[in-house]
XYZ file of C-alpha atoms in Angstrom:
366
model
C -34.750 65.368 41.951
C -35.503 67.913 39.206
C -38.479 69.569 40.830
C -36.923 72.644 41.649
C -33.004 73.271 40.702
C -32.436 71.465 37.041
C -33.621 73.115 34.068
C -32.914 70.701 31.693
C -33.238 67.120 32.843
C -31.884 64.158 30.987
C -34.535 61.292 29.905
C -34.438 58.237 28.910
C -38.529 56.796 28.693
C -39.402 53.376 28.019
C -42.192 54.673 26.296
C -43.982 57.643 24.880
C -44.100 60.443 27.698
C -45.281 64.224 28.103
C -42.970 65.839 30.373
C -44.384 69.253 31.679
C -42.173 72.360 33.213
C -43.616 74.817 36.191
C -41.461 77.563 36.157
C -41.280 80.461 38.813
C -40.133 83.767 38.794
C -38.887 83.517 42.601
C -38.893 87.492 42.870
C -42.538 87.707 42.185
C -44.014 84.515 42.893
C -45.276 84.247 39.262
C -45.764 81.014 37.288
C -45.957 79.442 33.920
C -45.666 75.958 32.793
C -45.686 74.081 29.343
C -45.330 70.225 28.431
C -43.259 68.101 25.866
C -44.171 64.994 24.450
C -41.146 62.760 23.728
C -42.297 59.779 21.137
C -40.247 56.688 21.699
C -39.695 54.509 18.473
C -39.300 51.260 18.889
C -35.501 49.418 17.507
C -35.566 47.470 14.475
C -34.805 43.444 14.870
C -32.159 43.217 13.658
C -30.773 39.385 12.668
C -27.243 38.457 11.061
C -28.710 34.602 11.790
C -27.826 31.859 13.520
C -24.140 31.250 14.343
C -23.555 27.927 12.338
C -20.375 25.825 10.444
C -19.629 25.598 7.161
C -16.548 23.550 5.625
C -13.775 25.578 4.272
C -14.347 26.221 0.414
C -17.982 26.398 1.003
C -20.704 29.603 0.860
C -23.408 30.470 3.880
C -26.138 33.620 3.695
C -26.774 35.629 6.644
C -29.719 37.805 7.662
C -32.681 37.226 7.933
C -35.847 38.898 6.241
C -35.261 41.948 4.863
C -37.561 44.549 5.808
C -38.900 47.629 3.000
C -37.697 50.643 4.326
C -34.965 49.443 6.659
C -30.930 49.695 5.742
C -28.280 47.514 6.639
C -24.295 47.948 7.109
C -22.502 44.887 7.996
C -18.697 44.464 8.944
C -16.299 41.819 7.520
C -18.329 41.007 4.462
C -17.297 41.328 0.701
C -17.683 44.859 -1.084
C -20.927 45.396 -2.202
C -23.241 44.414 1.156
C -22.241 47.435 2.928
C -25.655 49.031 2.728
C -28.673 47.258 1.139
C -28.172 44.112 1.828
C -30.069 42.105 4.469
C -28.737 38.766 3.106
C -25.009 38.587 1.826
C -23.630 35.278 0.591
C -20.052 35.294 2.166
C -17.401 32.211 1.756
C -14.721 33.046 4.553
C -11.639 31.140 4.237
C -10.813 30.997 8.399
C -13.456 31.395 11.228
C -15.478 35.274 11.205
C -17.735 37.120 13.265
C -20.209 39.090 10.641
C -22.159 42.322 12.434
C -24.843 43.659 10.700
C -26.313 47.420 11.883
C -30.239 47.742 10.504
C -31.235 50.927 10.526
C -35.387 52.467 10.448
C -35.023 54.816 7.685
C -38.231 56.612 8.910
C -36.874 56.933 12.697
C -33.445 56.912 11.886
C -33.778 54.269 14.703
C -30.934 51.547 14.625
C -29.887 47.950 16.343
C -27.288 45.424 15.926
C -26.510 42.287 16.010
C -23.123 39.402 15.285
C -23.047 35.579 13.914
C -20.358 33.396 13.792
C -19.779 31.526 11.198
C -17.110 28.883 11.900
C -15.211 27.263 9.045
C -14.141 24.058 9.532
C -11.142 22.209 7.136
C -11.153 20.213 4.921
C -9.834 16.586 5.730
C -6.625 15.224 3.869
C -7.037 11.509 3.585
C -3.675 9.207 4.219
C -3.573 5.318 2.595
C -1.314 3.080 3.948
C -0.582 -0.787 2.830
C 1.643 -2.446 0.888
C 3.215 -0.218 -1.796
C 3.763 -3.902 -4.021
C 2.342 -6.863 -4.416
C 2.092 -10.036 -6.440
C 0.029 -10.427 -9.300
C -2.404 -12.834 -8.055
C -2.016 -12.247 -4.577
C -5.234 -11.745 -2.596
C -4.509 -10.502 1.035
C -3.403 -6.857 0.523
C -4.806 -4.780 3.520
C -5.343 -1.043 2.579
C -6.645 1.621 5.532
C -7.249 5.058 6.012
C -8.142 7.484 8.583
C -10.511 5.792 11.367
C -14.175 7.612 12.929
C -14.675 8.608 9.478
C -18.279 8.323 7.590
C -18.929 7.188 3.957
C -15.960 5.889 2.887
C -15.962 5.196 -0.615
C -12.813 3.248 -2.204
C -11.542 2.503 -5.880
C -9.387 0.511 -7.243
C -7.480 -0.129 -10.704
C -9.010 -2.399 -12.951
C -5.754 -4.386 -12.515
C -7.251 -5.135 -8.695
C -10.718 -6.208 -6.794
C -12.357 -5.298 -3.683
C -12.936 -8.306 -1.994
C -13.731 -7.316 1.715
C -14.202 -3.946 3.616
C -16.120 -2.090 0.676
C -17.558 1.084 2.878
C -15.217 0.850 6.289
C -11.889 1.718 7.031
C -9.994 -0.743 5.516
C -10.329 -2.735 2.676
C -8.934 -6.304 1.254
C -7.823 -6.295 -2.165
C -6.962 -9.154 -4.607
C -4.413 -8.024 -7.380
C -4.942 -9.803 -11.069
C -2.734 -7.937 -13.448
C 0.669 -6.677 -12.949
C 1.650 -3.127 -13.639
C 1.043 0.132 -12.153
C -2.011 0.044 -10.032
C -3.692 2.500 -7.756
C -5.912 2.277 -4.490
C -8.011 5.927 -4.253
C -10.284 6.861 -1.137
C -12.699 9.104 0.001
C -15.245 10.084 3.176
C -16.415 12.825 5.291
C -15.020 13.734 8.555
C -16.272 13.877 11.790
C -17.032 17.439 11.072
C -18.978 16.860 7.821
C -16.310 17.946 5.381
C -15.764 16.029 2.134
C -12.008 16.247 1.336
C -11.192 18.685 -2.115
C -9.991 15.760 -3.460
C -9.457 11.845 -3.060
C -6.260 9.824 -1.438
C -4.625 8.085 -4.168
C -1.856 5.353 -3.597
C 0.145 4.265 -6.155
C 0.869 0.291 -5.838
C 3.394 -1.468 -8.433
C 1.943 -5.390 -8.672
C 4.874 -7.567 -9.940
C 4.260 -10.534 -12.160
C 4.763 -14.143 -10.429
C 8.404 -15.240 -11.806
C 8.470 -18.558 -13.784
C 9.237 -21.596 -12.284
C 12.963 -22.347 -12.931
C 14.335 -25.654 -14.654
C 17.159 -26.985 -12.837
C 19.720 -29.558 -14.936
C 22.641 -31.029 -13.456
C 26.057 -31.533 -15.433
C 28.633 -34.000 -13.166
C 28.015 -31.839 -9.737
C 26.788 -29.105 -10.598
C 23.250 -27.835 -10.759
C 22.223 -25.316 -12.975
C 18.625 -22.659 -12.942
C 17.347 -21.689 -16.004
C 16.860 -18.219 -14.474
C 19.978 -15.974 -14.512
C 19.334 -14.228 -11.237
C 16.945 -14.739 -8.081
C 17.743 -18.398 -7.106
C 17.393 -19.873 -3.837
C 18.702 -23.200 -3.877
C 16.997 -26.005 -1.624
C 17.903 -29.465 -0.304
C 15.489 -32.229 1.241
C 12.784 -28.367 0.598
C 15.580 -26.448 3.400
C 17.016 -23.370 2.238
C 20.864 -23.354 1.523
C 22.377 -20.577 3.321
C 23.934 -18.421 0.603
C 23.119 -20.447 -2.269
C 21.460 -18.016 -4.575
C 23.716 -18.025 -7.836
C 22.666 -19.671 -11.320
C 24.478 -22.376 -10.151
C 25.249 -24.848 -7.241
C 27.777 -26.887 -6.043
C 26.431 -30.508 -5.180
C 27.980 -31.291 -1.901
C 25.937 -34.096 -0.468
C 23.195 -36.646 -1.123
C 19.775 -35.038 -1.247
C 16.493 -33.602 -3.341
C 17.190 -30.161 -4.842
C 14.782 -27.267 -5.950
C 15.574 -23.776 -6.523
C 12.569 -21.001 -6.406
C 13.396 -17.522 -8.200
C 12.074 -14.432 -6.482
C 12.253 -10.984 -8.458
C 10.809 -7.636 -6.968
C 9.951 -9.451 -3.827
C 7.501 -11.938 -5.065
C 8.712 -15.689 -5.183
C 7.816 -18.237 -7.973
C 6.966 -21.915 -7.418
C 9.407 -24.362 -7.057
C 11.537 -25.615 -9.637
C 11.791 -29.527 -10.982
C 13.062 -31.580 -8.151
C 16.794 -33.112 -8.955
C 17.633 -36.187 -6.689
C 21.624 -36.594 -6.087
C 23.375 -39.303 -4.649
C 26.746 -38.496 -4.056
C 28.798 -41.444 -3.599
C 32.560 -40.062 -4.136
C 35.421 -42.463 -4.784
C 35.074 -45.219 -1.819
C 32.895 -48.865 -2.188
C 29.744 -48.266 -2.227
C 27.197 -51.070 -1.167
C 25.043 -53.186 -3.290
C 21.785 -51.163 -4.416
C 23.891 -48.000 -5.193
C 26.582 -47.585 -8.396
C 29.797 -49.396 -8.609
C 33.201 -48.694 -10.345
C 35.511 -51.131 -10.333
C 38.803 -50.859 -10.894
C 38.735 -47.353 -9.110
C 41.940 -46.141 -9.446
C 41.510 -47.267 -13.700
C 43.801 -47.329 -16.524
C 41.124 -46.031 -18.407
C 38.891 -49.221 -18.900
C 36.567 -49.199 -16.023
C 32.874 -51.170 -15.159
C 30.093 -49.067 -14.233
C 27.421 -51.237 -12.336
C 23.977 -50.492 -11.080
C 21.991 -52.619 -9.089
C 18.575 -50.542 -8.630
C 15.148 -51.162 -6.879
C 13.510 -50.348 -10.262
C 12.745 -51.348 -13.809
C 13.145 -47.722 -15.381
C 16.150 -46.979 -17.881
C 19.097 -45.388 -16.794
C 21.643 -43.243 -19.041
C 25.515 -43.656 -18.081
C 27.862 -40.442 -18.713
C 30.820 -39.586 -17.720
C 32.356 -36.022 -17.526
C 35.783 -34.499 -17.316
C 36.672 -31.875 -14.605
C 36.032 -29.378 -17.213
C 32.393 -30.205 -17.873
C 32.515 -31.836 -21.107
C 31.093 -35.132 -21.884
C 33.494 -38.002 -22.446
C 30.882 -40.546 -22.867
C 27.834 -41.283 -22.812
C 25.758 -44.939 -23.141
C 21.282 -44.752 -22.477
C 18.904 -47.131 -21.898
C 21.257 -49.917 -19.820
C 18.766 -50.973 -17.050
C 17.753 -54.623 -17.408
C 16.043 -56.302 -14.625
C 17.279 -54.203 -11.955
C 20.655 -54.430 -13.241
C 22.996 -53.089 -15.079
C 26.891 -53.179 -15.889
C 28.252 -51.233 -18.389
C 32.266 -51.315 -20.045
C 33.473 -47.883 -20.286
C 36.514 -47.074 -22.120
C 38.661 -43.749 -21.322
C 42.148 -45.173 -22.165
C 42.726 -42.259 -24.260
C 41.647 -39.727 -21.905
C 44.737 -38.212 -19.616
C 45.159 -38.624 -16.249
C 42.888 -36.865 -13.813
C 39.381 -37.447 -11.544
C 36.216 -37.951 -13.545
C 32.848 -37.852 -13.000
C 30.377 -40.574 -13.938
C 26.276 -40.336 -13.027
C 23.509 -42.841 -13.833
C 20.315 -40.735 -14.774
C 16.684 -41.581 -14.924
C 13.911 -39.129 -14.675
C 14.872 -36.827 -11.709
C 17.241 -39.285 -9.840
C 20.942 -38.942 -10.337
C 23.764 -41.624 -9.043
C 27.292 -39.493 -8.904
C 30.579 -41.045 -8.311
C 33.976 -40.131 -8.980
C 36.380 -42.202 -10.814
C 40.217 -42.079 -10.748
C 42.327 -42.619 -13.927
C 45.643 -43.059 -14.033
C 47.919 -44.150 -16.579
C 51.024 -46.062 -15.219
């Protein structure tokens, strides 16, 4: 196509080529020809490397080889590689595309080429479980993400692994109360460590003592000021969680204290009978007269041999009188004198270890 009309072709060889011009002077006829060689240099190779992931936080060196003679420009990486550097160290914070140009100093020749380097985050570990437990207690589930790899937990020295150790969730027994703390940490599915571990904070209560329950004419008393629960016959009382309670019927009372969630054991057990003013049948406490002047019997007949204390109480509280150690053979009968006490209900109870007998007497001076 350039045989006759073009005097200045464009090439583009593949390889070296001599290219040779006839030229005619079309008045004359006369020709003259003369060749050019045009030398094709080959491109450099250039390599930025393999596209590849790194975790966020973390370095990666591109290139490849460098070769003597050869320069290199690259885009997107720190001052300082612009030129000479086959193989810069970069640490991108967010997901880059790195070109490098390498150019043949000799040819002036020059080829490009991109990686990718993707950064991937970091993971942020989460703990959940119970943010308080019981000294003592031993069934506190802790967890944390799930698909993860190498999970490594911790705990306080207040607290013991006992189950889970390298999964997802572990069982921990708590010994000691106080401030404890439950720490984790894995790689993701991505192979990123996180920058730093999961820590939980857990506050382990101490196991409340046992109370000591007493009872003074009807009315049972806790050691502990606050936390009761009162029980009858091991039932919870609806509402019965003062210091004190009310006796309003025959039964076996406990009360258990809880404080900061965790519950103690149950207190000393306090059988009541509560017999009120009326007969009463043989086996149980008599008082006879009942109404009294004042000068009353108290009788016991009892399926036992253990002593028995007799005391009576005004409406107040306070003792009136008191007589131990009246049990004989089963029996017992016992002269009580309140002729100077004023007129009013009493109480009078027959005690022996944890059983109480409770009636009320009437006195009334005519």
């Amino acid at each position: 196509g350039f045989t006759s009309l073009v005097a200045n072709p464009a090439v583009a060889p593949l390889l070296t080529t001599t290219y040779t011009i006839t030229e005619t002077i079309t008045a004359t006829g006369c020709t003259n020809t003369h060749s050019v060689v045009v030398t094709v240099n080959p491109l450099p190779v250039a390599a930025a490397g393999a596209d590849r992931a790194i975790c966020l936080n973390e370095s990666t060196t591109l290139g490849a080889a460098a070769v003597t003679g050869n320069t290199y420009s690259w885009t997107s990486v720190p001052a300082g590689f612009t030129s000479v550097a086959a193989n810069p160290m970069v640490t991108p914070l967010l997901t880059t595309t790195y070109t490098v140009a390498e150019t043949i100093t000799a040819t002036g020749c020059t080829n490009m080429h991109s990686v990718v380097v993707t950064v991937n985050p970091l993971p942020v570990p989460a703990i959940t479980g119970p943010s308080s437990a019981a000294a003592g207690s031993t069934s506190n589930i802790y967890s944390t993400d799930a698909g993860m790899t190498g999970y490594i937990w911790t705990v306080s020295a207040g607290g013991t692994i006992t189950a889970g150790a390298g999964t997802q969730s572990i069982t921990v027994t708590w010994n000691t109360a106080g401030a404890q703390q439950v720490s984790v940490l894995y790689t993701s599915s991505l192979g990123c460590n996180p920058f730093t571990p999961a820590i939980y904070s857990i506050t382990v209560n101490p196991v409340p003592n046992a109370p000591v329950i007493t009872l003074s004419g009807y009315t049972l008393t806790s050691d502990a000021p606050q936390g009761n629960q009162w029980y009858m016959n091991g039932v919870l009382i609806p509402g019965a969680t003062n210091a004190s309670y009310l006796v309003l019927q025959t039964g076996s009372y406990t009360s258990i204290v809880t404080l900061n969630g965790v519950a103690s054991g149950p207190s000393n057990i306090v059988n009541v009978i509560y017999v009120g003013i009326s007969t009463v049948e043989a086996g149980q406490f008599g008082l006879y007269p009942n109404p009294s002047n004042g000068l009353f019997t108290a009788s016991l007949t009892w399926p036992t041999t253990e002593m028995f204390t007799i005391r009576v109480y005004n409406n107040l509280g306070s003792l009136m009188f008191e007589q131990k150690d009246i049990l004989v053979d089963g029996s017992a009968r016992q002269l009580v004198d309140l002729s100077a006490a004023p007129n009013g209900i009493y109480t009078v109870s027959f005690t022996s270890g944890n059983s109480r007998v409770i009636r009320k007497i009437i006195i009334n001076h005519q």
